[in-house]
Amino acid sequence: ILNVEQSPQSLHVQEGDSTNFTCSFPSSNFYALHWYRWETAKSPEALFVMTLNGDEKKKGRISATLNTKEGYSYLYIKGSQPEDSATYLCARGSTLGRLYFGRGTQLTVWP
Amino acid sequence: AAGVIQSPRHLIKEKRETATLKCYPIPRHDTVYWYQQGPGQDPQFLISFYEKMQSDKGSIPDRFSAQQFSDYHSELNMSSLELGDSALYFCASSSWGTSTNNEQFFGPGTRLTVL
């Protein structure tokens, strides 16, 4: 079983605050790490797919880093906005394609 | 851009009934994945298909079966429904040959409630 852990489980921040959360995973036999943003009643939206140790990816105010040797990834949101409120899921990929998900971090940004 | 379509979005069934969930992948995607997310749980992989053949199988009960059709849409058939089958069922699609590290695109899910 390839357990993926995410922390914190939930996070409440004020508009304009920067925030970050963590995804940890077993470092052995690493293939890929996926981040998704999921708003209630909508489809999870793919943010990043990361494969290389030391990878850094950025999409607007959201960025992510990857450390495959120690088995963790950080997701950063700079200057949080209310529209960033969502659940952020990370998932470890595999060679056959299946994803192993964490339980997500639920972010609420207050105006 | 076209996204993954799932139908129905909501389904209510009684115990021991059957249910069929449908998934229509993004055009030109050849791979479909099914995931189940129970209340307070992380999404769990059920089964996947590549070019109409089963490519991987996870923790899918024997009461469930699935297939991918010639037009690449997929159906998840669930029989003898139990209360514990109540969950959000996600379908995702990808293009195995061309996707970047198997990036998967998800549908909005079907929420199944078994009474």
GROMACS .gro file of C-alpha atoms in nm:
model
  226
    1ILE     CA    1   0.000   0.000   0.000
    2LEU     CA    2   0.147   0.334  -0.106
    3ASN     CA    3   0.016   0.569   0.164
    4VAL     CA    4  -0.001   0.934   0.075
    5GLU     CA    5  -0.043   1.173   0.366
    6GLN     CA    6  -0.146   1.536   0.346
    7SER     CA    7  -0.127   1.803   0.611
    8PRO     CA    8  -0.293   1.999   0.745
    9GLN     CA    9  -0.637   1.848   0.696
   10SER     CA   10  -0.791   2.194   0.682
   11LEU     CA   11  -0.665   2.549   0.677
   12HIS     CA   12  -0.835   2.885   0.719
   13VAL     CA   13  -0.652   3.199   0.606
   14GLN     CA   14  -0.730   3.562   0.540
   15GLU     CA   15  -0.734   3.706   0.190
   16GLY     CA   16  -0.384   3.814   0.097
   17ASP     CA   17  -0.208   3.561   0.320
   18SER     CA   18   0.035   3.318   0.165
   19THR     CA   19  -0.002   2.957   0.261
   20ASN     CA   20   0.149   2.617   0.202
   21PHE     CA   21   0.064   2.255   0.265
   22THR     CA   22   0.245   1.926   0.253
   23CYS     CA   23   0.209   1.595   0.076
   24SER     CA   24   0.428   1.307   0.193
   25PHE     CA   25   0.465   0.971   0.022
   26PRO     CA   26   0.688   0.663   0.024
   27SER     CA   27   1.007   0.758  -0.161
   28SER     CA   28   1.084   0.410  -0.296
   29ASN     CA   29   0.991   0.331  -0.659
   30PHE     CA   30   0.876   0.686  -0.720
   31TYR     CA   31   0.709   0.753  -1.055
   32ALA     CA   32   0.517   1.082  -1.044
   33LEU     CA   33   0.337   1.317  -0.807
   34HIS     CA   34   0.011   1.485  -0.907
   35TRP     CA   35  -0.160   1.787  -0.750
   36TYR     CA   36  -0.529   1.856  -0.805
   37ARG     CA   37  -0.756   2.142  -0.702
   38TRP     CA   38  -1.112   2.033  -0.627
   39GLU     CA   39  -1.404   2.266  -0.574
   40THR     CA   40  -1.726   2.119  -0.441
   41ALA     CA   41  -1.960   1.985  -0.713
   42LYS     CA   42  -1.696   2.036  -0.980
   43SER     CA   43  -1.437   1.811  -1.142
   44PRO     CA   44  -1.095   1.793  -0.976
   45GLU     CA   45  -0.868   2.019  -1.181
   46ALA     CA   46  -0.515   1.906  -1.257
   47LEU     CA   47  -0.257   2.157  -1.131
   48PHE     CA   48   0.080   1.986  -1.167
   49VAL     CA   49   0.242   1.656  -1.254
   50MET     CA   50   0.594   1.634  -1.118
   51THR     CA   51   0.851   1.364  -1.173
   52LEU     CA   52   1.204   1.484  -1.106
   53ASN     CA   53   1.366   1.538  -0.768
   54GLY     CA   54   1.399   1.911  -0.716
   55ASP     CA   55   1.121   1.991  -0.964
   56GLU     CA   56   0.954   2.326  -0.914
   57LYS     CA   57   0.639   2.415  -1.105
   58LYS     CA   58   0.435   2.732  -1.109
   59LYS     CA   59   0.089   2.825  -1.230
   60GLY     CA   60  -0.005   3.184  -1.154
   61ARG     CA   61   0.008   3.231  -0.777
   62ILE     CA   62   0.036   2.858  -0.711
   63SER     CA   63   0.365   2.672  -0.710
   64ALA     CA   64   0.487   2.331  -0.602
   65THR     CA   65   0.815   2.166  -0.518
   66LEU     CA   66   0.915   1.801  -0.512
   67ASN     CA   67   1.167   1.605  -0.306
   68THR     CA   68   1.159   1.242  -0.415
   69LYS     CA   69   1.453   1.136  -0.196
   70GLU     CA   70   1.277   1.227   0.127
   71GLY     CA   71   0.925   1.175  -0.009
   72TYR     CA   72   0.748   1.507   0.013
   73SER     CA   73   0.600   1.783  -0.198
   74TYR     CA   74   0.493   2.133  -0.094
   75LEU     CA   75   0.217   2.337  -0.255
   76TYR     CA   76   0.239   2.714  -0.207
   77ILE     CA   77  -0.027   2.975  -0.271
   78LYS     CA   78   0.091   3.334  -0.273
   79GLY     CA   79  -0.156   3.608  -0.178
   80SER     CA   80  -0.455   3.377  -0.126
   81GLN     CA   81  -0.788   3.487  -0.271
   82PRO     CA   82  -1.138   3.366  -0.180
   83GLU     CA   83  -1.157   3.188  -0.516
   84ASP     CA   84  -0.863   2.971  -0.405
   85SER     CA   85  -1.094   2.807  -0.152
   86ALA     CA   86  -1.102   2.440  -0.246
   87THR     CA   87  -0.968   2.101  -0.148
   88TYR     CA   88  -0.615   2.038  -0.271
   89LEU     CA   89  -0.543   1.674  -0.341
   90CYS     CA   90  -0.210   1.514  -0.406
   91ALA     CA   91  -0.167   1.171  -0.555
   92ARG     CA   92   0.125   0.945  -0.624
   93GLY     CA   93   0.128   0.806  -0.976
   94SER     CA   94   0.231   0.459  -1.086
   95THR     CA   95   0.360   0.293  -1.400
   96LEU     CA   96   0.018   0.140  -1.476
   97GLY     CA   97  -0.146   0.476  -1.429
   98ARG     CA   98  -0.349   0.435  -1.112
   99LEU     CA   99  -0.324   0.722  -0.866
  100TYR     CA  100  -0.288   0.682  -0.490
  101PHE     CA  101  -0.455   0.981  -0.330
  102GLY     CA  102  -0.417   1.155   0.002
  103ARG     CA  103  -0.725   1.285   0.181
  104GLY     CA  104  -0.663   1.641   0.076
  105THR     CA  105  -0.618   1.976   0.245
  106GLN     CA  106  -0.934   2.185   0.260
  107LEU     CA  107  -0.845   2.552   0.221
  108THR     CA  108  -1.084   2.832   0.312
  109VAL     CA  109  -0.983   3.188   0.232
  110TRP     CA  110  -1.183   3.455   0.414
  111PRO     CA  111  -1.233   3.795   0.250
  112ALA     CA  112  -1.252   2.243  -2.422
  113ALA     CA  113  -1.448   1.920  -2.382
  114GLY     CA  114  -1.418   1.760  -2.042
  115VAL     CA  115  -1.493   1.418  -1.898
  116ILE     CA  116  -1.867   1.362  -1.874
  117GLN     CA  117  -2.025   1.138  -1.617
  118SER     CA  118  -2.387   1.036  -1.593
  119PRO     CA  119  -2.594   1.039  -1.395
  120ARG     CA  120  -2.461   1.302  -1.152
  121HIS     CA  121  -2.676   1.168  -0.870
  122LEU     CA  122  -2.830   0.826  -0.821
  123ILE     CA  123  -3.039   0.686  -0.539
  124LYS     CA  124  -3.089   0.311  -0.516
  125GLU     CA  125  -3.219   0.061  -0.266
  126LYS     CA  126  -3.015  -0.223  -0.121
  127ARG     CA  127  -2.978  -0.522  -0.353
  128GLU     CA  128  -3.062  -0.314  -0.660
  129THR     CA  129  -2.827  -0.260  -0.953
  130ALA     CA  130  -2.675   0.060  -1.085
  131THR     CA  131  -2.491   0.158  -1.402
  132LEU     CA  132  -2.260   0.457  -1.409
  133LYS     CA  133  -2.137   0.598  -1.739
  134CYS     CA  134  -1.823   0.785  -1.828
  135TYR     CA  135  -1.745   0.966  -2.153
  136PRO     CA  136  -1.374   1.051  -2.181
  137ILE     CA  137  -1.220   1.353  -2.342
  138PRO     CA  138  -1.212   1.304  -2.723
  139ARG     CA  139  -0.903   1.110  -2.838
  140HIS     CA  140  -0.830   0.985  -2.488
  141ASP     CA  141  -0.781   0.609  -2.490
  142THR     CA  142  -0.761   0.532  -2.117
  143VAL     CA  143  -1.032   0.546  -1.853
  144TYR     CA  144  -0.994   0.511  -1.476
  145TRP     CA  145  -1.262   0.462  -1.209
  146TYR     CA  146  -1.219   0.577  -0.849
  147GLN     CA  147  -1.448   0.548  -0.547
  148GLN     CA  148  -1.449   0.804  -0.267
  149GLY     CA  149  -1.643   0.705   0.041
  150PRO     CA  150  -1.749   0.959   0.308
  151GLY     CA  151  -1.438   1.105   0.473
  152GLN     CA  152  -1.212   0.881   0.266
  153ASP     CA  153  -0.951   0.943   0.002
  154PRO     CA  154  -1.037   0.836  -0.354
  155GLN     CA  155  -0.958   0.468  -0.409
  156PHE     CA  156  -0.872   0.322  -0.748
  157LEU     CA  157  -1.116   0.062  -0.877
  158ILE     CA  158  -1.025  -0.032  -1.233
  159SER     CA  159  -0.884   0.107  -1.557
  160PHE     CA  160  -0.908   0.038  -1.928
  161TYR     CA  161  -0.672   0.110  -2.214
  162GLU     CA  162  -0.792   0.065  -2.571
  163LYS     CA  163  -1.097  -0.128  -2.450
  164MET     CA  164  -0.892  -0.379  -2.252
  165GLN     CA  165  -0.866  -0.387  -1.873
  166SER     CA  166  -0.524  -0.247  -1.789
  167ASP     CA  167  -0.524  -0.249  -1.408
  168LYS     CA  168  -0.751  -0.363  -1.128
  169GLY     CA  169  -0.770  -0.231  -0.776
  170SER     CA  170  -1.002  -0.287  -0.485
  171ILE     CA  171  -1.314  -0.345  -0.691
  172PRO     CA  172  -1.573  -0.580  -0.538
  173ASP     CA  173  -1.672  -0.888  -0.736
  174ARG     CA  174  -2.026  -0.743  -0.748
  175PHE     CA  175  -1.894  -0.467  -0.973
  176SER     CA  176  -1.794  -0.502  -1.334
  177ALA     CA  177  -1.685  -0.251  -1.592
  178GLN     CA  178  -1.598  -0.226  -1.957
  179GLN     CA  179  -1.481   0.020  -2.217
  180PHE     CA  180  -1.669   0.032  -2.545
  181SER     CA  181  -1.555   0.090  -2.903
  182ASP     CA  182  -1.627   0.463  -2.872
  183TYR     CA  183  -1.405   0.466  -2.558
  184HIS     CA  184  -1.685   0.542  -2.317
  185SER     CA  185  -1.691   0.323  -2.010
  186GLU     CA  186  -1.963   0.184  -1.786
  187LEU     CA  187  -1.936   0.067  -1.426
  188ASN     CA  188  -2.204  -0.188  -1.339
  189MET     CA  189  -2.280  -0.243  -0.974
  190SER     CA  190  -2.507  -0.524  -0.858
  191SER     CA  191  -2.650  -0.632  -0.521
  192LEU     CA  192  -2.589  -0.283  -0.388
  193GLU     CA  193  -2.497  -0.248  -0.023
  194LEU     CA  194  -2.519   0.053   0.207
  195GLY     CA  195  -2.139   0.072   0.201
  196ASP     CA  196  -2.140   0.134  -0.173
  197SER     CA  197  -2.271   0.485  -0.110
  198ALA     CA  198  -1.990   0.704  -0.238
  199LEU     CA  199  -1.875   0.949  -0.500
  200TYR     CA  200  -1.758   0.763  -0.810
  201PHE     CA  201  -1.505   0.947  -1.025
  202CYS     CA  202  -1.404   0.868  -1.376
  203ALA     CA  203  -1.083   1.006  -1.524
  204SER     CA  204  -0.938   0.984  -1.872
  205SER     CA  205  -0.594   1.020  -2.021
  206SER     CA  206  -0.412   0.968  -2.346
  207TRP     CA  207  -0.166   0.696  -2.261
  208GLY     CA  208   0.065   0.749  -2.555
  209THR     CA  209   0.086   1.127  -2.545
  210SER     CA  210   0.007   1.242  -2.194
  211THR     CA  211   0.277   1.388  -1.973
  212ASN     CA  212   0.342   1.122  -1.710
  213ASN     CA  213  -0.015   1.004  -1.736
  214GLU     CA  214  -0.189   1.328  -1.648
  215GLN     CA  215  -0.550   1.234  -1.576
  216PHE     CA  216  -0.852   1.452  -1.628
  217PHE     CA  217  -1.144   1.393  -1.398
  218GLY     CA  218  -1.518   1.412  -1.441
  219PRO     CA  219  -1.742   1.570  -1.177
  220GLY     CA  220  -1.835   1.234  -1.030
  221THR     CA  221  -2.156   1.039  -0.975
  222ARG     CA  222  -2.287   1.048  -0.620
  223LEU     CA  223  -2.448   0.714  -0.544
  224THR     CA  224  -2.669   0.682  -0.238
  225VAL     CA  225  -2.786   0.337  -0.136
  226LEU     CA  226  -3.084   0.333   0.101
   0.00000   0.00000   0.00000
